[in-house]
Tab-separated table of C-alpha atoms in Angstrom:
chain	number	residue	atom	x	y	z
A	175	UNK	CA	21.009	3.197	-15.890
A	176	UNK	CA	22.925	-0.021	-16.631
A	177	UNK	CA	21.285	-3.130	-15.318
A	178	UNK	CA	24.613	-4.661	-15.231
A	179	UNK	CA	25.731	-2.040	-12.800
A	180	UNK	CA	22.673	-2.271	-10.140
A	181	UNK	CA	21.443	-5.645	-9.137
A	182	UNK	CA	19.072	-7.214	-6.343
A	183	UNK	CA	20.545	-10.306	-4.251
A	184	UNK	CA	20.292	-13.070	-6.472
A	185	UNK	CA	18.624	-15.222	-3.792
A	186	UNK	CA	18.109	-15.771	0.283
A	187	UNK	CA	15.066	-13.593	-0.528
A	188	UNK	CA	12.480	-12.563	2.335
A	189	UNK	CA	9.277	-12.007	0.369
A	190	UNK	CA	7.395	-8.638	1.845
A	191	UNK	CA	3.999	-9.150	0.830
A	192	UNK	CA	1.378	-6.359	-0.075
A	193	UNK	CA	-1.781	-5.136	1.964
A	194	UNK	CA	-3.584	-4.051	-1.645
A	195	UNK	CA	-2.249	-7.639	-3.131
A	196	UNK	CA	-3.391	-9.487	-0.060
A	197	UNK	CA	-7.116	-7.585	-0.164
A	198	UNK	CA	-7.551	-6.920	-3.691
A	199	UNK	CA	-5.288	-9.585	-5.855
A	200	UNK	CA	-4.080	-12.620	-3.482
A	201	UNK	CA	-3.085	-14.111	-6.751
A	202	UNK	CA	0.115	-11.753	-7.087
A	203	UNK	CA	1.515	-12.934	-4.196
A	204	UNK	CA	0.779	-16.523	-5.123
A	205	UNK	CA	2.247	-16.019	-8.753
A	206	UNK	CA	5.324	-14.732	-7.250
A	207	UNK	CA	5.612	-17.583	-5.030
A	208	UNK	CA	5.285	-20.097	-8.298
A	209	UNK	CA	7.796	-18.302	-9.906
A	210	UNK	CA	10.436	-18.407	-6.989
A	211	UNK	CA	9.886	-21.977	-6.815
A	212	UNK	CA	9.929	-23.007	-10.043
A	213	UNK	CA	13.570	-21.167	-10.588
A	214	UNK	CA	14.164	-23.004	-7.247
A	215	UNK	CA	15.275	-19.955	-5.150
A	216	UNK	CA	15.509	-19.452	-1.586
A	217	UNK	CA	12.881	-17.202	0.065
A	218	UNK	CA	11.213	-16.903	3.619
A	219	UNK	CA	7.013	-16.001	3.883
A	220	UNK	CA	7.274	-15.186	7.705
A	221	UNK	CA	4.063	-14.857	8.820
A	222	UNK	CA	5.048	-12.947	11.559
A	223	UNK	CA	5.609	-9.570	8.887
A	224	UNK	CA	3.592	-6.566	9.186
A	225	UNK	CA	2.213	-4.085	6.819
A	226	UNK	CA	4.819	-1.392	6.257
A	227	UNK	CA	1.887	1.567	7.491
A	228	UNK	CA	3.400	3.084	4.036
A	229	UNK	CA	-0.729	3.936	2.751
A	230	UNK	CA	-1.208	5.551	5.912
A	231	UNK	CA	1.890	7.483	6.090
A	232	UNK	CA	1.532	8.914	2.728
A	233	UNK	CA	-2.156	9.607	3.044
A	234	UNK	CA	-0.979	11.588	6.284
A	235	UNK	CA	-2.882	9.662	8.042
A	236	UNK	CA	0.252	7.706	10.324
A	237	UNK	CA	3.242	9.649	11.629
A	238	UNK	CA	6.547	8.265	10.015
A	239	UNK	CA	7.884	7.992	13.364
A	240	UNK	CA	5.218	5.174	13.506
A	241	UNK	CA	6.219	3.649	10.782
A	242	UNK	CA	9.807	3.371	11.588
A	243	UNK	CA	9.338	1.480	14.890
A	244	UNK	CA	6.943	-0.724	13.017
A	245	UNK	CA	9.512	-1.493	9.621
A	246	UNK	CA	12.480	-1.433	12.528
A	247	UNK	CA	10.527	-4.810	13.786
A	248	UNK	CA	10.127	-5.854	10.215
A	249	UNK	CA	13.958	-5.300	9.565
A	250	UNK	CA	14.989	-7.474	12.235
A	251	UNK	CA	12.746	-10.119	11.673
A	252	UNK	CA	14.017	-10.433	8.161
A	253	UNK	CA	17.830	-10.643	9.842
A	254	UNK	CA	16.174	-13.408	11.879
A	255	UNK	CA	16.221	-15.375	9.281
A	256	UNK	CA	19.063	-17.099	6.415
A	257	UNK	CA	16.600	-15.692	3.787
A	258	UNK	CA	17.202	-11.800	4.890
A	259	UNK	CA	17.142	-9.865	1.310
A	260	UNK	CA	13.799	-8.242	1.409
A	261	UNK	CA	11.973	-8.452	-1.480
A	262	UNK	CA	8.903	-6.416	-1.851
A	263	UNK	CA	6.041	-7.310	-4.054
A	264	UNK	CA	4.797	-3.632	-3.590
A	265	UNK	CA	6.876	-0.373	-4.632
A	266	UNK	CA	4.837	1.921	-1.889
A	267	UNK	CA	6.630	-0.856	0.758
A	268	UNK	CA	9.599	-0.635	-1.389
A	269	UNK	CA	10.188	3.277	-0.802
A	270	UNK	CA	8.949	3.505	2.498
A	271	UNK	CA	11.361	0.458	3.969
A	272	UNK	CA	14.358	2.407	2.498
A	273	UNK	CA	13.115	5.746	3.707
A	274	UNK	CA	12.511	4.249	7.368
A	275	UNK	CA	15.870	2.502	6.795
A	276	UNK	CA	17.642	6.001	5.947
A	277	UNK	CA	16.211	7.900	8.462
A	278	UNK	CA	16.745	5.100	11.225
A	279	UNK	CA	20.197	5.303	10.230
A	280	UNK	CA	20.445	8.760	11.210
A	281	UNK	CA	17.799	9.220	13.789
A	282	UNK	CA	20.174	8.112	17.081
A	283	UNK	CA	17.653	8.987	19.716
A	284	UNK	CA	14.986	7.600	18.095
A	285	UNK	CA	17.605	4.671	17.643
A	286	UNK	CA	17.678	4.233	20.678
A	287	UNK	CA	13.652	4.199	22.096
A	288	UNK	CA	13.248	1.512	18.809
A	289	UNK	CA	16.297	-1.020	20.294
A	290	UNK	CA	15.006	-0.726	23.665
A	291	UNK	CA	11.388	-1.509	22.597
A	292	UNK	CA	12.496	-4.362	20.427
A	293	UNK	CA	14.512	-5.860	23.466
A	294	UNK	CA	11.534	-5.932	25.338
A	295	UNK	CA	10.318	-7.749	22.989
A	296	UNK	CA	12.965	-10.405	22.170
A	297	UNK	CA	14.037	-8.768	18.984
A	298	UNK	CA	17.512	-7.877	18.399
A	299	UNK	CA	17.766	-4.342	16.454
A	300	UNK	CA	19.085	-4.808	12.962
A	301	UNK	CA	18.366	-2.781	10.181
A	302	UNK	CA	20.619	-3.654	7.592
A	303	UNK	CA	19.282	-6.093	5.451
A	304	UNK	CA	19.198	-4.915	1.624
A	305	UNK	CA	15.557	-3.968	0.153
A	306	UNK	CA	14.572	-4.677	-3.286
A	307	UNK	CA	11.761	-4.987	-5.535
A	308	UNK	CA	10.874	-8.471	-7.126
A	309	UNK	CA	10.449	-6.829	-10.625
A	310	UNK	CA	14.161	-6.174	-10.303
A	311	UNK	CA	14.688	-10.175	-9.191
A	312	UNK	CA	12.829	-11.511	-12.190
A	313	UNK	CA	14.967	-8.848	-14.000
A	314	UNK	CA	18.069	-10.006	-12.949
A	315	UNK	CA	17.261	-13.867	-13.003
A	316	UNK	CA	14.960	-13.500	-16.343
A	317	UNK	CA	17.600	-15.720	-18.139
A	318	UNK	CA	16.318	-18.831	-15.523
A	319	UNK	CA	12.551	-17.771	-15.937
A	320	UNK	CA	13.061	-17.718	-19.634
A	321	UNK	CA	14.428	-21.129	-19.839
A	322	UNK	CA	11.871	-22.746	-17.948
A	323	UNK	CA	8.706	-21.037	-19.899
A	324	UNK	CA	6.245	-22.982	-21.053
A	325	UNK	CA	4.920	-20.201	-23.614
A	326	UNK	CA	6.154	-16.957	-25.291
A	327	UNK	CA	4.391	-13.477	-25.933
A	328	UNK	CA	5.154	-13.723	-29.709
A	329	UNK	CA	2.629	-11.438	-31.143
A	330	UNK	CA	1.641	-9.619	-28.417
A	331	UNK	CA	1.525	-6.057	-27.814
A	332	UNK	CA	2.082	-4.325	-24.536
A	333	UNK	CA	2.456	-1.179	-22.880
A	334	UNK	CA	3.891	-0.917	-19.031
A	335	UNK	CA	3.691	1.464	-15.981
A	336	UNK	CA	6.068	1.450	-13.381
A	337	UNK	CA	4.678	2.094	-9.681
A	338	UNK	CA	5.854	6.203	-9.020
A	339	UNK	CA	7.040	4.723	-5.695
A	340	UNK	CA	9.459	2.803	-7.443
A	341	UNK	CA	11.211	5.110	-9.503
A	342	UNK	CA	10.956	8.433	-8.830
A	343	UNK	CA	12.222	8.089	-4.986
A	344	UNK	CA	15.400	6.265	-4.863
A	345	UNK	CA	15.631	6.791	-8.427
A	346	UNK	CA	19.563	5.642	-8.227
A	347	UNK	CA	18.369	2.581	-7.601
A	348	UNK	CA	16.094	1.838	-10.684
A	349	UNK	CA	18.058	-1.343	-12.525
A	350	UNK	CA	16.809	-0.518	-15.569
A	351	UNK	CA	16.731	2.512	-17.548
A	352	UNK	CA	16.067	5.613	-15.418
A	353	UNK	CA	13.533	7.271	-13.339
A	354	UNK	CA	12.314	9.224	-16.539
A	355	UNK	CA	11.888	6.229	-18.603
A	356	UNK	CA	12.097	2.859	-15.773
A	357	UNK	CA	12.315	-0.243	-18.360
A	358	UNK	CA	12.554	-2.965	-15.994
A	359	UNK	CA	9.168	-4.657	-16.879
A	360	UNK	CA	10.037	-3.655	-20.860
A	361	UNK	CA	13.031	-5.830	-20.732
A	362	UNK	CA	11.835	-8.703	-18.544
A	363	UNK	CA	9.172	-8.904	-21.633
A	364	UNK	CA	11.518	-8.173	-24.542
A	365	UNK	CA	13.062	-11.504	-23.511
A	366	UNK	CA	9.834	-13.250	-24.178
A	367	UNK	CA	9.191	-11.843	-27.930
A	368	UNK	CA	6.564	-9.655	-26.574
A	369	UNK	CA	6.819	-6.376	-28.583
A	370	UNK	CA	6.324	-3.087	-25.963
A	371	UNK	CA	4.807	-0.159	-27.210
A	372	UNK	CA	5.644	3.146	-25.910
A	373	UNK	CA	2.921	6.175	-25.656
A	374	UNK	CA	2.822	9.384	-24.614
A	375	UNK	CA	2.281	9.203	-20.435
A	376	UNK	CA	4.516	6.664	-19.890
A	377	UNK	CA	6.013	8.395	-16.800
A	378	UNK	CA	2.227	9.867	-15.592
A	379	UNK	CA	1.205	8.368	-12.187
A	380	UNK	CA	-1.978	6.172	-12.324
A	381	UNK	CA	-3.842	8.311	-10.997
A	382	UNK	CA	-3.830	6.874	-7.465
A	383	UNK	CA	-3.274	10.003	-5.803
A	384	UNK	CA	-2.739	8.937	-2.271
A	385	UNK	CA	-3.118	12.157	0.179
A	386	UNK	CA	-4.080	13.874	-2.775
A	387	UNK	CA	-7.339	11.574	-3.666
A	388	UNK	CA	-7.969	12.191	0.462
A	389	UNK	CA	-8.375	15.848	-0.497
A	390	UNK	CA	-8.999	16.033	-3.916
A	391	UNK	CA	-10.620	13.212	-6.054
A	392	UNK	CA	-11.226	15.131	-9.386
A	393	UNK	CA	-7.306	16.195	-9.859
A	394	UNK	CA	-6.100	12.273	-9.090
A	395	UNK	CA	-8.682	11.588	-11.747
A	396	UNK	CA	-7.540	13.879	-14.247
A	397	UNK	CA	-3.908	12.255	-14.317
A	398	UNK	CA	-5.819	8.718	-14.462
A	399	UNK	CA	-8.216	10.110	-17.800
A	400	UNK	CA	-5.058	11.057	-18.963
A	401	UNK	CA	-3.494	8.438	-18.279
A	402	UNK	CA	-5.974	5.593	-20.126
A	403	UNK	CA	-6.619	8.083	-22.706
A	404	UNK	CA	-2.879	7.560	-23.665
A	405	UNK	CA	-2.720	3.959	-23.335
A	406	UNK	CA	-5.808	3.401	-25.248
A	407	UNK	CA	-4.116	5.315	-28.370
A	408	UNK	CA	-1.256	3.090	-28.034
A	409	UNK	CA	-4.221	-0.112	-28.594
A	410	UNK	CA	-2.257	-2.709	-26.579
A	411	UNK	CA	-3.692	-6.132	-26.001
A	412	UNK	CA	-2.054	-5.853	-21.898
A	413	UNK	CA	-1.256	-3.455	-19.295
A	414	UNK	CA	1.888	-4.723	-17.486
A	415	UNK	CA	2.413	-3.014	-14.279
A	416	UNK	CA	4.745	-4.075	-10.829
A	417	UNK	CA	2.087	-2.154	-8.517
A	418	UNK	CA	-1.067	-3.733	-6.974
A	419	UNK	CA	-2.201	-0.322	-6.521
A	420	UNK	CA	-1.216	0.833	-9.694
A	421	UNK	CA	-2.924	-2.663	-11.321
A	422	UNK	CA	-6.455	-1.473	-9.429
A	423	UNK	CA	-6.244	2.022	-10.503
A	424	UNK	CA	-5.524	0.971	-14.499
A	425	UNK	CA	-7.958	-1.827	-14.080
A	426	UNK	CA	-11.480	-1.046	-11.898
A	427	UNK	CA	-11.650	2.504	-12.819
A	428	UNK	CA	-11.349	1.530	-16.357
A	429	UNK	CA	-15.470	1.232	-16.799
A	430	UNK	CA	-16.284	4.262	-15.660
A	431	UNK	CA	-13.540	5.857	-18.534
A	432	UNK	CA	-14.832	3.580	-21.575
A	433	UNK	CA	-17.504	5.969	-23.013
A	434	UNK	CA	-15.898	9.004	-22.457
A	435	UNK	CA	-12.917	7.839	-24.156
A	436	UNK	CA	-14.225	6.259	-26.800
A	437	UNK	CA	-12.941	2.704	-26.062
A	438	UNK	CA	-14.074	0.092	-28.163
A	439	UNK	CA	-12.579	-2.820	-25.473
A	440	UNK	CA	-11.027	-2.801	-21.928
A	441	UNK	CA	-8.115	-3.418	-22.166
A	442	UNK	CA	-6.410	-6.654	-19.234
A	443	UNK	CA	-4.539	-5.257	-16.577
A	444	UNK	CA	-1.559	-7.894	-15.283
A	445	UNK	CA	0.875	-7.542	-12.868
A	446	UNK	CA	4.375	-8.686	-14.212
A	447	UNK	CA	4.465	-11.879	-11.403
A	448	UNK	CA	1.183	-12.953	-12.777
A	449	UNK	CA	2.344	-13.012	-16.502
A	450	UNK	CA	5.128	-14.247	-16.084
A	451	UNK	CA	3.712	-17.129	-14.006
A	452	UNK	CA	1.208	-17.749	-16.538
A	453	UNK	CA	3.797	-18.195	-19.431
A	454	UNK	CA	5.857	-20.510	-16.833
A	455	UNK	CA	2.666	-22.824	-16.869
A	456	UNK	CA	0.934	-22.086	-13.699
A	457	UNK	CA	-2.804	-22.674	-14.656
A	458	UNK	CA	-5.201	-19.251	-14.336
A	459	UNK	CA	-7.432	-20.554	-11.703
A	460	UNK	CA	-4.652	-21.022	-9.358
A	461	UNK	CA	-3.311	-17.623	-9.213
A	462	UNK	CA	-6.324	-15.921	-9.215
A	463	UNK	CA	-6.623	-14.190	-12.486
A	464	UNK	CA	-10.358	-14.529	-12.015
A	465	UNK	CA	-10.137	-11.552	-9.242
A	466	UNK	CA	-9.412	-9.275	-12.017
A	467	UNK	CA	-12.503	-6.458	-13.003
A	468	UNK	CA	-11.810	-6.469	-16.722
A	469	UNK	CA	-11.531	-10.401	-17.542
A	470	UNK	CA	-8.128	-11.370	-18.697
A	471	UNK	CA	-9.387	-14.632	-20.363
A	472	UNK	CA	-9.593	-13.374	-23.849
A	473	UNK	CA	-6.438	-12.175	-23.941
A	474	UNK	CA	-5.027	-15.608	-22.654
A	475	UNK	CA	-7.371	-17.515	-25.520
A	476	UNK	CA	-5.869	-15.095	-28.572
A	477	UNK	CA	-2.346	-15.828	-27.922
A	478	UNK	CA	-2.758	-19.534	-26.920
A	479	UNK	CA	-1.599	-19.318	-23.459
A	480	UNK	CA	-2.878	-22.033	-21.701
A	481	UNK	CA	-3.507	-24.026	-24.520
A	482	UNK	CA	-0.829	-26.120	-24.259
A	483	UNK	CA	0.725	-24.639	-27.347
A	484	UNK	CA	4.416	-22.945	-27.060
């Protein structure tokens, strides 16, 4: 896929934030914040957004139907507002916004119960604002982030995984590359000197499972052995994901992995906002880096980020 063919809003942005990033890594969402601001875009934080309910639909544990009067309120609040792009920071809200979208679109009766419930609430229905993934923004405005940097990853060696629920749903929609091979985070770091390694599971889930990790933990853990067993080979010095799910999974169930796998280190787990802020110049402490399970200090202290050194 062409990147020059596909493209995200280039601004007016309405940030969808993350359950697992609020809970687990509140420094995502701040790094993505940092980075907005620094390339001095537009973007609304409404408070007043919900959680999609996408964990709970595809655990099986919330009925879509659910979850499309609850995104049908978080569509129209977004059209509220000047800023009405959404832009999610979490691929599992990503998919499930444009599924409810899709199926709103085509579900007239239920249409109809979701307009009449938002009335009563002082919410005009609108469901038509575009939804996109901020990996693709910092794709498509990596010339900006670039230019402002602070640092480069010259010498560094990475390997990336792309959330499942980004690519391999609306897989017309990935920007870059395809749903096979999704190289959005690849070329958002190719443009800092950072050299990207490929290996073998590139395209294997992380192991996260979802309704099948409610049923069946030893098979989701399978794909994950495999999964680390792979990236280990490649010896990277970070994993670069754009999936606070996918960044736990990689990251906390690393320990229990090591000695089975032979690993000599763990290896840092970062999401792509929080690198990326990092080499902008935002300073560790204030984006949270020290919520991470496998300390990502070391890795900053080789490469002489945060040292003041370009």
């Amino acid at each position: 896929m062409n990147p020059d063919t596909i493209s995200p809003p280039l601004d007016n942005y309405y940030l969808f934030k993350s359950c697992t990033a609020g809970s687990v890594y509140p420094g995502i969402e701040l790094s993505v914040k940092y980075i907005l601001d620094i390339i001095e875009a537009d973007y609304a934080d409404d408070p007043r957004q919900s959680s999609c309910a996408g964990l709970g639909v595809y655990t099986g544990t919330v009925p879509i139907e659910t979850a499309m009067a609850l995104n049908a309120r978080n569509f129209s609040l977004a059209a509220e507002t000047e800023n009405h792009n959404i832009t999610c920071i979490c691929p599992m809200s990503y998919n499930n916004l444009k599924h409810c979208q899709k199926l709103l679109s085509k579900e007239k009766k239920l249409e109809k119960q979701f307009k009449g419930m938002l009335k009563n609430m002082g919410k005009k229905y609108d469901i038509n604002s575009e939804v996109s993934h901020i990996s693709d923004v910092f794709l498509a405005r990596r010339s900006k982030i670039v230019e402002k940097a602070v640092y480069s990853l010259s010498g560094v060696k990475a390997v990336t995984h792309h959330g499942c629920h980004y690519s391999k749903f609306f897989f017309k929609d990935v920007t870059s590359g395809n749903f096979e091979n999704p190289t959005v985070i690849d070329t958002i770091l190719k443009e800092f000197k950072c050299e990207v390694l490929d290996y073998s599971e590139k395209f294997l889930c992380c192991g996260g499972g979802l309704h099948r990790s409610v049923i069946d933990r030893e098979y989701p853990r399978g794909i994950l052995r495999r999964k680390i067993a792979s990236i280990a080979e490649a010896m990277p010095d970070v994993i670069v994901t754009q999936c606070p799910g996918c960044t736990f999974n990689l990251e906390y169930y690393q320990e229990s992995l090591i000695e089975e796998l032979g690993m000599s280190l763990r290896i840092p787990v970062l999401y792509i906002s929080e690198l990326l802020a990092l080499l902008l110049g935002a300073e560790p402490e204030d984006i949270g880096i020290d919520m991470h399970a496998v300390p990502v200090e070391p890795f900053l202290e080789k490469f002489g980020i945060g040292d003041g050194k370009k």
